[in-house]
One Martini backbone bead per residue (centre of mass of N, CA, C, O) as a GRO file, in nm:
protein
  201
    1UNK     BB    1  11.701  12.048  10.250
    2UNK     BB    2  11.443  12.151  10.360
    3UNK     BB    3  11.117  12.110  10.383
    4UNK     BB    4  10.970  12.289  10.249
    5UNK     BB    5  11.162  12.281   9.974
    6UNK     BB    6  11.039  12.002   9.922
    7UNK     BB    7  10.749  12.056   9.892
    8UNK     BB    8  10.715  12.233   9.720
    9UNK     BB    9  10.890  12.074   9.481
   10UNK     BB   10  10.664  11.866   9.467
   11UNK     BB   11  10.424  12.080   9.357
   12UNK     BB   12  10.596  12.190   9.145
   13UNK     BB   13  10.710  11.881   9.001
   14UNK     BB   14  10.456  11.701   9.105
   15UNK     BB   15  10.200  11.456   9.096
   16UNK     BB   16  10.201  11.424   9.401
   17UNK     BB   17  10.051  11.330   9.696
   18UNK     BB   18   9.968  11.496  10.013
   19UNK     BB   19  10.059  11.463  10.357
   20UNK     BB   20  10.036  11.750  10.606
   21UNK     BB   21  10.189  11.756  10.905
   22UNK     BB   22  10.128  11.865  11.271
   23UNK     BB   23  10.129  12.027  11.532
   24UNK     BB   24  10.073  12.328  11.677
   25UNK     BB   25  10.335  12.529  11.534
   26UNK     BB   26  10.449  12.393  11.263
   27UNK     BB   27  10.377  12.542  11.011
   28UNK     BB   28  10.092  12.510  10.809
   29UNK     BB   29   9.972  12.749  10.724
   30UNK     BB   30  10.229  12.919  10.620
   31UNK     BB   31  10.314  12.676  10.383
   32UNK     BB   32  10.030  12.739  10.248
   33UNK     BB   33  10.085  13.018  10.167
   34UNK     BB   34  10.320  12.970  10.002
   35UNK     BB   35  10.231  12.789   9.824
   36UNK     BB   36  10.024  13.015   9.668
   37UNK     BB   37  10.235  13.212   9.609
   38UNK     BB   38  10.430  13.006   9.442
   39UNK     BB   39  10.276  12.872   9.264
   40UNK     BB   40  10.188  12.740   8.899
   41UNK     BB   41   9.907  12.642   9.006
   42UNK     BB   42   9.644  12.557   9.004
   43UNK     BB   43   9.436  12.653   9.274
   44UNK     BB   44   9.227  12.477   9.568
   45UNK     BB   45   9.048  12.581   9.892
   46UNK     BB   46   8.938  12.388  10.135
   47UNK     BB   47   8.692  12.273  10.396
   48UNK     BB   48   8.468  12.093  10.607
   49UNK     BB   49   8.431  12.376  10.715
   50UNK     BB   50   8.385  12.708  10.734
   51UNK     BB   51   8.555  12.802  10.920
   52UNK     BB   52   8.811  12.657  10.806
   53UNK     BB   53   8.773  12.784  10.536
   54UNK     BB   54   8.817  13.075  10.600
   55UNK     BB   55   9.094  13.053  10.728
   56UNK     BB   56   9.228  12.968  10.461
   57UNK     BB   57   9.062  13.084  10.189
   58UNK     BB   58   8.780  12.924  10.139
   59UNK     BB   59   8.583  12.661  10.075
   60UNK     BB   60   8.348  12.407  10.094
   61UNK     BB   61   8.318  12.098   9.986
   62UNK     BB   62   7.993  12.127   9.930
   63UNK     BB   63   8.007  12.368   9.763
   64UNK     BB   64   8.235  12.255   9.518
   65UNK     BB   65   8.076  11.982   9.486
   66UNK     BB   66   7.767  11.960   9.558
   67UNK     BB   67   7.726  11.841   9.793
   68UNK     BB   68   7.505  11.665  10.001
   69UNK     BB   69   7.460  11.581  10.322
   70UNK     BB   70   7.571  11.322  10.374
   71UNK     BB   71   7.611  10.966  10.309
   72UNK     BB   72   7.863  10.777  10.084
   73UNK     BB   73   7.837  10.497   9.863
   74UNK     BB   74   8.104  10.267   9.745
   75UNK     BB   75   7.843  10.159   9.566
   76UNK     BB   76   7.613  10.065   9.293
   77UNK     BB   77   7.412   9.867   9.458
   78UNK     BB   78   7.351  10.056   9.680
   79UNK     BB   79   7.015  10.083   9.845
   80UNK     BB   80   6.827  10.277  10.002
   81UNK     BB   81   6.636  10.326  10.275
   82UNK     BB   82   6.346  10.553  10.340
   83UNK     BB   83   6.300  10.444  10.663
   84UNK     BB   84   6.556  10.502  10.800
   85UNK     BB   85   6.655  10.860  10.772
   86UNK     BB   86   6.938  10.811  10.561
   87UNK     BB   87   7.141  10.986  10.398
   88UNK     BB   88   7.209  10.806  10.133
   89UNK     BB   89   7.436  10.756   9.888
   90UNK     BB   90   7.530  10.618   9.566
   91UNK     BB   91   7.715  10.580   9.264
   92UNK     BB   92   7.432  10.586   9.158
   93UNK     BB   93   7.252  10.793   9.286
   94UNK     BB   94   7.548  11.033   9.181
   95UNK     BB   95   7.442  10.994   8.863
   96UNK     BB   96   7.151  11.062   8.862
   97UNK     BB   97   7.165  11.368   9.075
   98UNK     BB   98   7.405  11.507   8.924
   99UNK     BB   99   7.489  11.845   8.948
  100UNK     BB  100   7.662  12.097   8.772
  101UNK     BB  101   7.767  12.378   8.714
  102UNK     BB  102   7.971  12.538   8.492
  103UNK     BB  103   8.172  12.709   8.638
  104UNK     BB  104   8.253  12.463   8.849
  105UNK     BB  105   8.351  12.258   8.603
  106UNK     BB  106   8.580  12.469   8.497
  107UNK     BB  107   8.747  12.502   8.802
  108UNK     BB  108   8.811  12.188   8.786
  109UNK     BB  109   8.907  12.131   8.493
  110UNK     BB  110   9.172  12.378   8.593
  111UNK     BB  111   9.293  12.188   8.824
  112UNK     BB  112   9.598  12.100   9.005
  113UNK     BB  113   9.562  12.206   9.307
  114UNK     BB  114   9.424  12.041   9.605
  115UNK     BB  115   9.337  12.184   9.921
  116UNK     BB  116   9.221  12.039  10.223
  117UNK     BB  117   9.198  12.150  10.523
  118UNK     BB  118   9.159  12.006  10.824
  119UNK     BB  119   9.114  11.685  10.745
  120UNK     BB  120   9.036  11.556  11.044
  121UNK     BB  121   8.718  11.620  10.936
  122UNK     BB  122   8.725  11.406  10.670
  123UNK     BB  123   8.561  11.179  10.521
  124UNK     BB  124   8.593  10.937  10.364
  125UNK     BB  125   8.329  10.909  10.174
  126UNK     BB  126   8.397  11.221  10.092
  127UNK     BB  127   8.641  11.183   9.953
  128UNK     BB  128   8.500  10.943   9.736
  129UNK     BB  129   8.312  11.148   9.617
  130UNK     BB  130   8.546  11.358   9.530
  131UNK     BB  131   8.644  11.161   9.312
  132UNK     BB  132   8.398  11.096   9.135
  133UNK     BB  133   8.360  11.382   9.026
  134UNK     BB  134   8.644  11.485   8.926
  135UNK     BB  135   8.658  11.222   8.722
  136UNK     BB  136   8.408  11.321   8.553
  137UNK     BB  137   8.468  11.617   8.500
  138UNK     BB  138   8.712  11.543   8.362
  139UNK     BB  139   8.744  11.242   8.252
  140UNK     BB  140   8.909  11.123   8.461
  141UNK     BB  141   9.021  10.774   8.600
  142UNK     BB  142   9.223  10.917   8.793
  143UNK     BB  143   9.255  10.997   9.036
  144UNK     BB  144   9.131  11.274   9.093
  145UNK     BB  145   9.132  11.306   8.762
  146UNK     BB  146   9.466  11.452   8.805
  147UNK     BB  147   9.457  11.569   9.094
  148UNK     BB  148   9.675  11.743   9.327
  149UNK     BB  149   9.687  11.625   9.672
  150UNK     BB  150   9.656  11.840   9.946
  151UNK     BB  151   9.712  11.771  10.275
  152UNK     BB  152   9.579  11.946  10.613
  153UNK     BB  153   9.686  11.826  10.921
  154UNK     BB  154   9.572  11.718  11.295
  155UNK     BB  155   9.486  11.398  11.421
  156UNK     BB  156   9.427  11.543  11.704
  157UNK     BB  157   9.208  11.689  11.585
  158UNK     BB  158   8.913  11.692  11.491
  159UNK     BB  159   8.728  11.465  11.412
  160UNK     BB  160   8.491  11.271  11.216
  161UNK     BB  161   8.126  11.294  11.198
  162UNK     BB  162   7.929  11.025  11.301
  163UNK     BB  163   7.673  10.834  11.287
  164UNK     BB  164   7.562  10.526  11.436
  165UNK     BB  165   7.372  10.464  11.177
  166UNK     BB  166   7.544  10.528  10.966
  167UNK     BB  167   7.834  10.320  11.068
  168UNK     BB  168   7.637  10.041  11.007
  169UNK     BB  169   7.691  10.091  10.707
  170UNK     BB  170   7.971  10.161  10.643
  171UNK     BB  171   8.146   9.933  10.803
  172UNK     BB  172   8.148   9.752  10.528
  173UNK     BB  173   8.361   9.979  10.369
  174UNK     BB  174   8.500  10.059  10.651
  175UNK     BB  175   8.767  10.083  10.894
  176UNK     BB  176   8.725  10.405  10.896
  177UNK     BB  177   8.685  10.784  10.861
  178UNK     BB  178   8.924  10.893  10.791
  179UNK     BB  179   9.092  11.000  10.489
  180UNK     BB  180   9.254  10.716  10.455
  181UNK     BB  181   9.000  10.510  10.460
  182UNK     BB  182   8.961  10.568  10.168
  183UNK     BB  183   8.939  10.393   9.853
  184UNK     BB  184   9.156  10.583   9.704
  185UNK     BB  185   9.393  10.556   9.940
  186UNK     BB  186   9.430  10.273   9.941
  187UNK     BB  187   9.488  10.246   9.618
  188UNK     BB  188   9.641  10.490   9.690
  189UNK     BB  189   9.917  10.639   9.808
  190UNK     BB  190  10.025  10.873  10.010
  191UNK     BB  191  10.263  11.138  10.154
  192UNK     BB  192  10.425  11.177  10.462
  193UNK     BB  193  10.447  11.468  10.630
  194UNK     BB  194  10.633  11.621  10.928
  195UNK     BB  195  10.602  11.840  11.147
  196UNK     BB  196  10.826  11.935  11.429
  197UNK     BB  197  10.866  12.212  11.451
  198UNK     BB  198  10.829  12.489  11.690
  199UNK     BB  199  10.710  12.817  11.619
  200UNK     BB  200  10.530  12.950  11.815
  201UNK     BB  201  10.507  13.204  12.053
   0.00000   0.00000   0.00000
């Protein structure tokens, strides 16, 4: 059975986490194309920037999830300086400021499988936020709230984007920022394969 086949398999049989990678032209494009076109899954497509989303056929994580750009502290005791000039939200101040409208909490609620694109620039902070968010919407305190979640990128393109002043304070909470480093990810651990044929001609 090719990797193809695994993975479908992994999609459409198990609610397996899957982190799916590859150098550019081992074709991860084309095998999300095919998984949206065959699972019988609720499926919704994400990525960390507009132009990625786009690329995908998705919308961005902050559009989905509602949350403002900012960084975000999976800590319910910790509370910002607003004299630092840094959005930093924490678990405590996500509970008290979260609103999403019925139709996004509907679209959350009725999803099996999350598909993340372009992962590579997904901050830790902020996939621990969509963790928080998912559990809450859906009353559910499975990880990811019971939402499979297929992560898709190439760890060699674009990081995720921190400034020095956010990390002085992230780096509390986090040993780096790549979204492997997300403390959701780090107390699950999710299956790695990789793709390594090169198709692009």
């Amino acid at each position: 059975m090719d990797k193809t086949e695994t993975i479908l398999r992994l999609i459409n049989h198990t609610n397996t986490n899957i982190f799916l990678t590859g150098k550019a032209g081992t074709g991860k494009t084309t095998l999300l194309k095919k998984i949206i076109q065959t699972t019988h899954k609720n499926t919704a497509v994400v990525a960390p920037t507009g132009i990625a989303a786009l690329n995908a056929g998705g919308v961005t994580i902050h559009s989905m999830f509602q949350l403002a750009p900012g960084g975000y502290i999976p800590d319910m005791t910790f509370i910002s300086d607003p004299n630092d000039g840094l959005k930093l939200e924490s678990i405590a101040s996500l509970s008290k400021t979260f609103k999403m409208n019925a139709l996004k909490q509907a679209v959350l609620r009725s999803l099996d499988l999350l598909v993340i694109d372009e992962v590579s620039m997904l901050r830790a902070d902020l996939l621990d936020a969509m963790d928080f968010v998912l559990r809450r919407v859906r009353k559910n305190e499975q990880p990811f709230g019971g939402v499979q979640m297929l992560f898709i990128g190439d760890l060699l393109q674009l990081p995720p984007v921190v400034k020095n002043e956010e990390w002085r304070v992230l780096q509390n909470y986090y040993q780096g920022m790549f979204f492997f480093h997300a403390q959701v990810i780090r107390q699950n651990p999710i299956l790695y394969i990789e793709l390594k044929k090169i198709y692009r001609q």
